PDB file of C-alpha atoms in Angstrom:
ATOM      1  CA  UNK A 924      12.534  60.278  79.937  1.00  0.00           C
ATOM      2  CA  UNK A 925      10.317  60.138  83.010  1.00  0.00           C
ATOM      3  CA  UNK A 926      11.957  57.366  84.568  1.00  0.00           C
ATOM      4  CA  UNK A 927      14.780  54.240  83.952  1.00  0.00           C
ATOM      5  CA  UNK A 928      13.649  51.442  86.387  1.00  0.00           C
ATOM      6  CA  UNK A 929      16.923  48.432  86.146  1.00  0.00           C
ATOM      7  CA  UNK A 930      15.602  45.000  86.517  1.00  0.00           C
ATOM      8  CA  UNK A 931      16.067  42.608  89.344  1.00  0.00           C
ATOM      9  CA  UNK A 932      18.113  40.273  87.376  1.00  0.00           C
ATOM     10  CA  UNK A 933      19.687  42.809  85.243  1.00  0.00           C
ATOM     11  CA  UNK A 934      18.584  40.620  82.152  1.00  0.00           C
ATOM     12  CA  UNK A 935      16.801  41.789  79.555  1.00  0.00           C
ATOM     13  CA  UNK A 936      12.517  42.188  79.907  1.00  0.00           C
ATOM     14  CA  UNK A 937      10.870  39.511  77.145  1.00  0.00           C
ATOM     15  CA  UNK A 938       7.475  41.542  77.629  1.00  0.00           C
ATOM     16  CA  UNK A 939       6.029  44.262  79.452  1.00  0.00           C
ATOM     17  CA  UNK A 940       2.131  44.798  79.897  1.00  0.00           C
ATOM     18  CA  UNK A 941       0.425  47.292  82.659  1.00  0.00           C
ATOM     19  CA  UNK A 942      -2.439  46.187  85.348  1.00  0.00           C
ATOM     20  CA  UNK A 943      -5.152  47.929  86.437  1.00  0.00           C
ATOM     21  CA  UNK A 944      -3.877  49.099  89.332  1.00  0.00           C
ATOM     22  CA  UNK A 945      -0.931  50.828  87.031  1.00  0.00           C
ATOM     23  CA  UNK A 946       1.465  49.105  88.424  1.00  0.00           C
ATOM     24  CA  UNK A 947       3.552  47.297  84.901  1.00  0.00           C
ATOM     25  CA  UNK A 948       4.696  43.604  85.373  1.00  0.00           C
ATOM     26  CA  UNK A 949       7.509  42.236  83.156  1.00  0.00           C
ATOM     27  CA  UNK A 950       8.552  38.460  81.805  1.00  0.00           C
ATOM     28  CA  UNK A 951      12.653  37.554  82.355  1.00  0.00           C
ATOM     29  CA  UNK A 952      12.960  33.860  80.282  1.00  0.00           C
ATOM     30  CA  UNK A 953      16.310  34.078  81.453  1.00  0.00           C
ATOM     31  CA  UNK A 954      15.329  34.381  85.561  1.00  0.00           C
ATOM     32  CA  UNK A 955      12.206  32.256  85.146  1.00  0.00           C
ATOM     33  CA  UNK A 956      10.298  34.966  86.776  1.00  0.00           C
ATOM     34  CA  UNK A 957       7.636  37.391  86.382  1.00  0.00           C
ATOM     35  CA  UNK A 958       8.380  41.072  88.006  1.00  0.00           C
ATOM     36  CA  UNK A 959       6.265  44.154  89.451  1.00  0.00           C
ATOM     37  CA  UNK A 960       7.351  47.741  89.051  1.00  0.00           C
ATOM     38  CA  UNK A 961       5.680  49.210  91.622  1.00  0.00           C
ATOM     39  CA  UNK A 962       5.829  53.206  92.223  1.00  0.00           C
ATOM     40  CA  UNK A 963       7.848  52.567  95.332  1.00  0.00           C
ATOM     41  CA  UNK A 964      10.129  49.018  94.258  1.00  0.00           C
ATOM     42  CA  UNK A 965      10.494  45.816  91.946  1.00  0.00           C
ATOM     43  CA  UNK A 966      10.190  42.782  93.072  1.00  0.00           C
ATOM     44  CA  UNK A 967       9.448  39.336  91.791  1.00  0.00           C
ATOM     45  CA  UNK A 968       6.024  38.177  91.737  1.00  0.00           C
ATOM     46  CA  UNK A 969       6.182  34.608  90.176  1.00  0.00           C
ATOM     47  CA  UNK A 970       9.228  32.580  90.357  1.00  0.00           C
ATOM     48  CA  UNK A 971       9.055  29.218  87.836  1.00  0.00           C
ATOM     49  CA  UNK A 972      10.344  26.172  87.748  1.00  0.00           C
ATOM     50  CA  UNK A 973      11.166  24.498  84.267  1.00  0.00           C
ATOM     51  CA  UNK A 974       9.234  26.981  82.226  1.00  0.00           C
ATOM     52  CA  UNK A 975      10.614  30.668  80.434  1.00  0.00           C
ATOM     53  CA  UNK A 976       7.859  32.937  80.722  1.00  0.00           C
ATOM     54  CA  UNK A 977       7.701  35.206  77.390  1.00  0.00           C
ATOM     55  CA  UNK A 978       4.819  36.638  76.045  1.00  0.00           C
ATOM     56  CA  UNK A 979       1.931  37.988  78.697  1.00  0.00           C
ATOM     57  CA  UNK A 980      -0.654  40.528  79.199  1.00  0.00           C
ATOM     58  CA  UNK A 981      -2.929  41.974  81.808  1.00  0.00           C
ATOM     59  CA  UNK A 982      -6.659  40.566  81.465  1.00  0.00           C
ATOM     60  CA  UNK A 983      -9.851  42.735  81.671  1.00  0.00           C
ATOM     61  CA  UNK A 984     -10.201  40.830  84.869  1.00  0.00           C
ATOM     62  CA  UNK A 985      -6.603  41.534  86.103  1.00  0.00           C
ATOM     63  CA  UNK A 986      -5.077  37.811  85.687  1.00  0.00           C
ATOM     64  CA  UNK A 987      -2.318  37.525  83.933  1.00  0.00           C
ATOM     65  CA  UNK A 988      -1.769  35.532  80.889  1.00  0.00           C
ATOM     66  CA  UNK A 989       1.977  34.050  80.238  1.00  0.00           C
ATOM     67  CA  UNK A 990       3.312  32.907  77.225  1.00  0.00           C
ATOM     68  CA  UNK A 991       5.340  30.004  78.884  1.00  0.00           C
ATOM     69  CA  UNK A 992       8.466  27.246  77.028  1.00  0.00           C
ATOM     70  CA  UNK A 993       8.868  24.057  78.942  1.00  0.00           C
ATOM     71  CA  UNK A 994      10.425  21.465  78.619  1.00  0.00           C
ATOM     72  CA  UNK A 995      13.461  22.333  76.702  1.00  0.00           C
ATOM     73  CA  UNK A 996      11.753  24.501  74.308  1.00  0.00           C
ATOM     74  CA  UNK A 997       9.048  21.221  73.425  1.00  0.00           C
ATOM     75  CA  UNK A 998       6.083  22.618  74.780  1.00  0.00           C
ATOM     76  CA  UNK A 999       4.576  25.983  74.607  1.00  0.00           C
ATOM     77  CA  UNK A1000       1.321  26.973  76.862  1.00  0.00           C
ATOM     78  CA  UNK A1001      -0.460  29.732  78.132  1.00  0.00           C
ATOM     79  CA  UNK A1002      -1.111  30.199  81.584  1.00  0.00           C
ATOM     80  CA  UNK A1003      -3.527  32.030  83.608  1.00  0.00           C
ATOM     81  CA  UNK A1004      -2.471  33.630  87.398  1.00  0.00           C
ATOM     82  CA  UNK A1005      -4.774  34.936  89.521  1.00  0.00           C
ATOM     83  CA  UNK A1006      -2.353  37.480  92.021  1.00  0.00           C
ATOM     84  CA  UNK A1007       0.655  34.870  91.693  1.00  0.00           C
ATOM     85  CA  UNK A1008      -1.460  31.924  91.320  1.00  0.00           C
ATOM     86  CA  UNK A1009      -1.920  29.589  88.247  1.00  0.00           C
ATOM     87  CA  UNK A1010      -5.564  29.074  87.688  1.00  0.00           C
ATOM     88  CA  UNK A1011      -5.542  27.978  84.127  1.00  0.00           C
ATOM     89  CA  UNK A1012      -3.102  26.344  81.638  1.00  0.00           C
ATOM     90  CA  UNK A1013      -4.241  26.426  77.648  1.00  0.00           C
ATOM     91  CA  UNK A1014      -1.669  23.890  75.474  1.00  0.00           C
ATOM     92  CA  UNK A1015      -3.829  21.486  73.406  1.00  0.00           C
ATOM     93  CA  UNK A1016      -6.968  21.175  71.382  1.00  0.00           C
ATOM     94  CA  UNK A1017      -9.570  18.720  71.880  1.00  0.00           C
ATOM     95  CA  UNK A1018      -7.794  16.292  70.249  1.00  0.00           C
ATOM     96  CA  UNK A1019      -5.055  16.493  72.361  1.00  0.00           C
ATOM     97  CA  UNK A1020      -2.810  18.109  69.855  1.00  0.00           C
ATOM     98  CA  UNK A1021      -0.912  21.025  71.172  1.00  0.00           C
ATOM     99  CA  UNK A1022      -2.269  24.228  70.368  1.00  0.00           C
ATOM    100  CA  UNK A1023       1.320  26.214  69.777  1.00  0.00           C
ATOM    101  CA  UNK A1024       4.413  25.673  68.126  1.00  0.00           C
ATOM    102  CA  UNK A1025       7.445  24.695  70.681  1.00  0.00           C
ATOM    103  CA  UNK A1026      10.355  26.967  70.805  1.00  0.00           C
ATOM    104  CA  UNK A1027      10.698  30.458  73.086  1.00  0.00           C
ATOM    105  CA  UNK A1028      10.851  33.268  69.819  1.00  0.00           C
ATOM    106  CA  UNK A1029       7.726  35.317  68.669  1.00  0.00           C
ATOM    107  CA  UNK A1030       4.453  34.440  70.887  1.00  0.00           C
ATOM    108  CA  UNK A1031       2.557  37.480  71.867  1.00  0.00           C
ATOM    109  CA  UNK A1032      -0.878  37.305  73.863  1.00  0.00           C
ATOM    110  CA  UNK A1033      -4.089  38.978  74.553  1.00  0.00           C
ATOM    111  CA  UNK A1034      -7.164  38.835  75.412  1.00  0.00           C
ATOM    112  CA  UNK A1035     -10.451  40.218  73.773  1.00  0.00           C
ATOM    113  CA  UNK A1036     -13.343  42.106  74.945  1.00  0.00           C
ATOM    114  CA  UNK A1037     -14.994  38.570  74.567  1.00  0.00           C
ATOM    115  CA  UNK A1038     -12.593  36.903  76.928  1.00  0.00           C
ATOM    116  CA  UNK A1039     -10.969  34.817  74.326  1.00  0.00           C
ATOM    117  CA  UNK A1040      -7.058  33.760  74.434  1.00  0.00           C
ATOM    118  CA  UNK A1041      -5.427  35.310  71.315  1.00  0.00           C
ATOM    119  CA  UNK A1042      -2.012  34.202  70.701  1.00  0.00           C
ATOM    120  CA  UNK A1043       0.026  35.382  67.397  1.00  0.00           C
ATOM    121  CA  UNK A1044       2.613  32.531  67.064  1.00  0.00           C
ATOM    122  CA  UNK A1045       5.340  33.546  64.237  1.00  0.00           C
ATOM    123  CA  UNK A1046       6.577  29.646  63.605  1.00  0.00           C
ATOM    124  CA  UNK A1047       3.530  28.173  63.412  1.00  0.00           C
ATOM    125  CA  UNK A1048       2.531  31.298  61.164  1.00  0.00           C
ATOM    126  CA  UNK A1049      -1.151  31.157  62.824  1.00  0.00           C
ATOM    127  CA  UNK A1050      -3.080  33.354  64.832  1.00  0.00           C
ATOM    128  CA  UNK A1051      -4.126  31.333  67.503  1.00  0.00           C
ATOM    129  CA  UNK A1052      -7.459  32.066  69.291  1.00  0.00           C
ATOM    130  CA  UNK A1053      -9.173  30.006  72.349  1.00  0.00           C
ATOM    131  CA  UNK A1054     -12.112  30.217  74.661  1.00  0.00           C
ATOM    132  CA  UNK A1055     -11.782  31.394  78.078  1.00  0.00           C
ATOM    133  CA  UNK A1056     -12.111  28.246  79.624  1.00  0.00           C
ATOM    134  CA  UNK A1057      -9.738  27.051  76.745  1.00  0.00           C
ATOM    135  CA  UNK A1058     -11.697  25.531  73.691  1.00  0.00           C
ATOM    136  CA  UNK A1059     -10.261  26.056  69.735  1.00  0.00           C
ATOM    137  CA  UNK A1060     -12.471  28.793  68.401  1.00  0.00           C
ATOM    138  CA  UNK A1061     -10.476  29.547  65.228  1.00  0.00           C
ATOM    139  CA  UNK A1062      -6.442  29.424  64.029  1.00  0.00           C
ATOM    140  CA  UNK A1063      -6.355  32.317  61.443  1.00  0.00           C
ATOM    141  CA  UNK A1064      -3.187  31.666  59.067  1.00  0.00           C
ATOM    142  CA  UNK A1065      -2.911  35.275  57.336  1.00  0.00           C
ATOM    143  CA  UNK A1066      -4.940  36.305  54.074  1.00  0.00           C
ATOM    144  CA  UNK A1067      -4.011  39.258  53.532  1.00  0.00           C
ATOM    145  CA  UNK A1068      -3.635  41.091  49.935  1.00  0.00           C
ATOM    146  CA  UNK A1069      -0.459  42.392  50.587  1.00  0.00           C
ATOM    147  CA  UNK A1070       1.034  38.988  51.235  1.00  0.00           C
ATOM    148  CA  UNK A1071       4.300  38.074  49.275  1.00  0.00           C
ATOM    149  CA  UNK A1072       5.214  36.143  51.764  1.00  0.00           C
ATOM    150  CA  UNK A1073       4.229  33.660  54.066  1.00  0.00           C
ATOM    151  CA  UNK A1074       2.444  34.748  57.079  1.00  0.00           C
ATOM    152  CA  UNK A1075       4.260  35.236  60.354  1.00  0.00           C
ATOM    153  CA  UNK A1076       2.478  37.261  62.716  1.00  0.00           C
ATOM    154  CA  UNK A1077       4.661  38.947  65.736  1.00  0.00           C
ATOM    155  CA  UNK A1078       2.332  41.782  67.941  1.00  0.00           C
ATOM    156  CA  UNK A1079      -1.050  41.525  68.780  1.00  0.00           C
ATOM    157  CA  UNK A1080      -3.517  43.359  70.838  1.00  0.00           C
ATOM    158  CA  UNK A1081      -7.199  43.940  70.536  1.00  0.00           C
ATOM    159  CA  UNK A1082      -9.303  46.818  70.506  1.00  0.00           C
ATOM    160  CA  UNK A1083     -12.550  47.665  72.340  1.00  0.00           C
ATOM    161  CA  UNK A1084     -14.618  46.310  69.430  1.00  0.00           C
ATOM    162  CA  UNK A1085     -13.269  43.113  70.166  1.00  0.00           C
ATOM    163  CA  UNK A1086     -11.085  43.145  66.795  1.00  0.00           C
ATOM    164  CA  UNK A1087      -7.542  41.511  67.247  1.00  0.00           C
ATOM    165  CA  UNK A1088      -4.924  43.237  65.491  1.00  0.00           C
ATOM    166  CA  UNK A1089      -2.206  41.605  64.162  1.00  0.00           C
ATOM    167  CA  UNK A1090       1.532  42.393  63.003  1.00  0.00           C
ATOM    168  CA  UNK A1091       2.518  40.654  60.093  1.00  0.00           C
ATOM    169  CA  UNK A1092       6.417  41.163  59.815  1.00  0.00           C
ATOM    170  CA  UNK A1093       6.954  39.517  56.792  1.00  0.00           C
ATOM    171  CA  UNK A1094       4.516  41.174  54.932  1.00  0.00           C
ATOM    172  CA  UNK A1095       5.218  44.746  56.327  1.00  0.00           C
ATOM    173  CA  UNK A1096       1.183  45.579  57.229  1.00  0.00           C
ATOM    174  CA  UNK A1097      -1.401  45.149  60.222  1.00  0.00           C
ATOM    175  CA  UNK A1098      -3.991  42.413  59.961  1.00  0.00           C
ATOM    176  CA  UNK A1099      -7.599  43.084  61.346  1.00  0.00           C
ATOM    177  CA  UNK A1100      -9.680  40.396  62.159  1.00  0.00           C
ATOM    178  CA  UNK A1101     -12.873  40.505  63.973  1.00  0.00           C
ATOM    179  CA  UNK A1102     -13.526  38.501  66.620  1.00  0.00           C
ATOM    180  CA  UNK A1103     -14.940  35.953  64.893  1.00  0.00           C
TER     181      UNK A1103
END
């Protein structure tokens, strides 16, 4: 163990993701706040009002994308901060339906080489993938041989290929999907 760093709330970290700088930034639902582990301190850098932040990751650009549950657990979207400032919000499809399933458990995000949103959402049972600017590209809902059960993704990253990879808890294996 190199190091034990408590967090400000003393609640439990949702997600933790690293930014270029290598400074690591972590989600507290419970605080409605995102946090900075600095090499010196921790300290809050977003503070929220009405929304749990979950999932999030650190963007090739160094944004930050957040997982966020407002409204009660209703409505799930992802949003975009440039240093602590929203820039983007991602929550429906061009038909105005929203792009997530509501509730706070099992959303993870990233985003690949191409810039696109990638979202593995574990009750809608979808990989979710947008545009940078927000567009559908493609919901991927698991096709895997080893499936005996339906699909429920939880973890996903992507590669420097641009592949996403997905955990599929239910069906104990890793999903690859290009980025396409």
């Amino acid at each position: 163990l190199l190091q034990s760093v408590q967090t400000v709330s003393g609640n439990w970290p949702w997600d933790i993701a690293v930014t270029r700088s290598g400074d690591f930034i972590y989600t507290d639902p419970d605080d409605r706040s995102i946090n900075v582990v600095s090499k010196t301190h921790t300290y809050p850098l977003i503070r929220l009002e009405g929304s749990k932040p979950c999932g999030m990751c650190c963007t090739y650009d160094d944004d930050i994308l957040v997982i966020m549950v407002c409204d009660a657990y209703k409505q799930t979207k992802v949003v975009r901060y440039s240093d602590s400032k929203a820039i983007q919000s991602i929550e429906w499809d061009s038909n105005s339906v929203p792009l997530y399933s509501s509730g706070l458990y099992m959303k993870y995000v990233s985003e690949n080489r191409n810039e696109d949103v990638c979202v593995s959402d574990y009750d809608a049972g979808a990989v979710v993938v947008v545009s940078a600017v927000g567009k559908l590209r493609f919901r991927y809902t698991g096709l895997s041989p080893y499936a005996k059960r339906p699909f429920h993704p939880c973890g996903i990253a992507t590669d420097s290929l641009g592949m996403i990879l997905v955990a599929d808890r239910e069906n104990s294996c890793i999903q690859i999907l290009d980025q396409n």
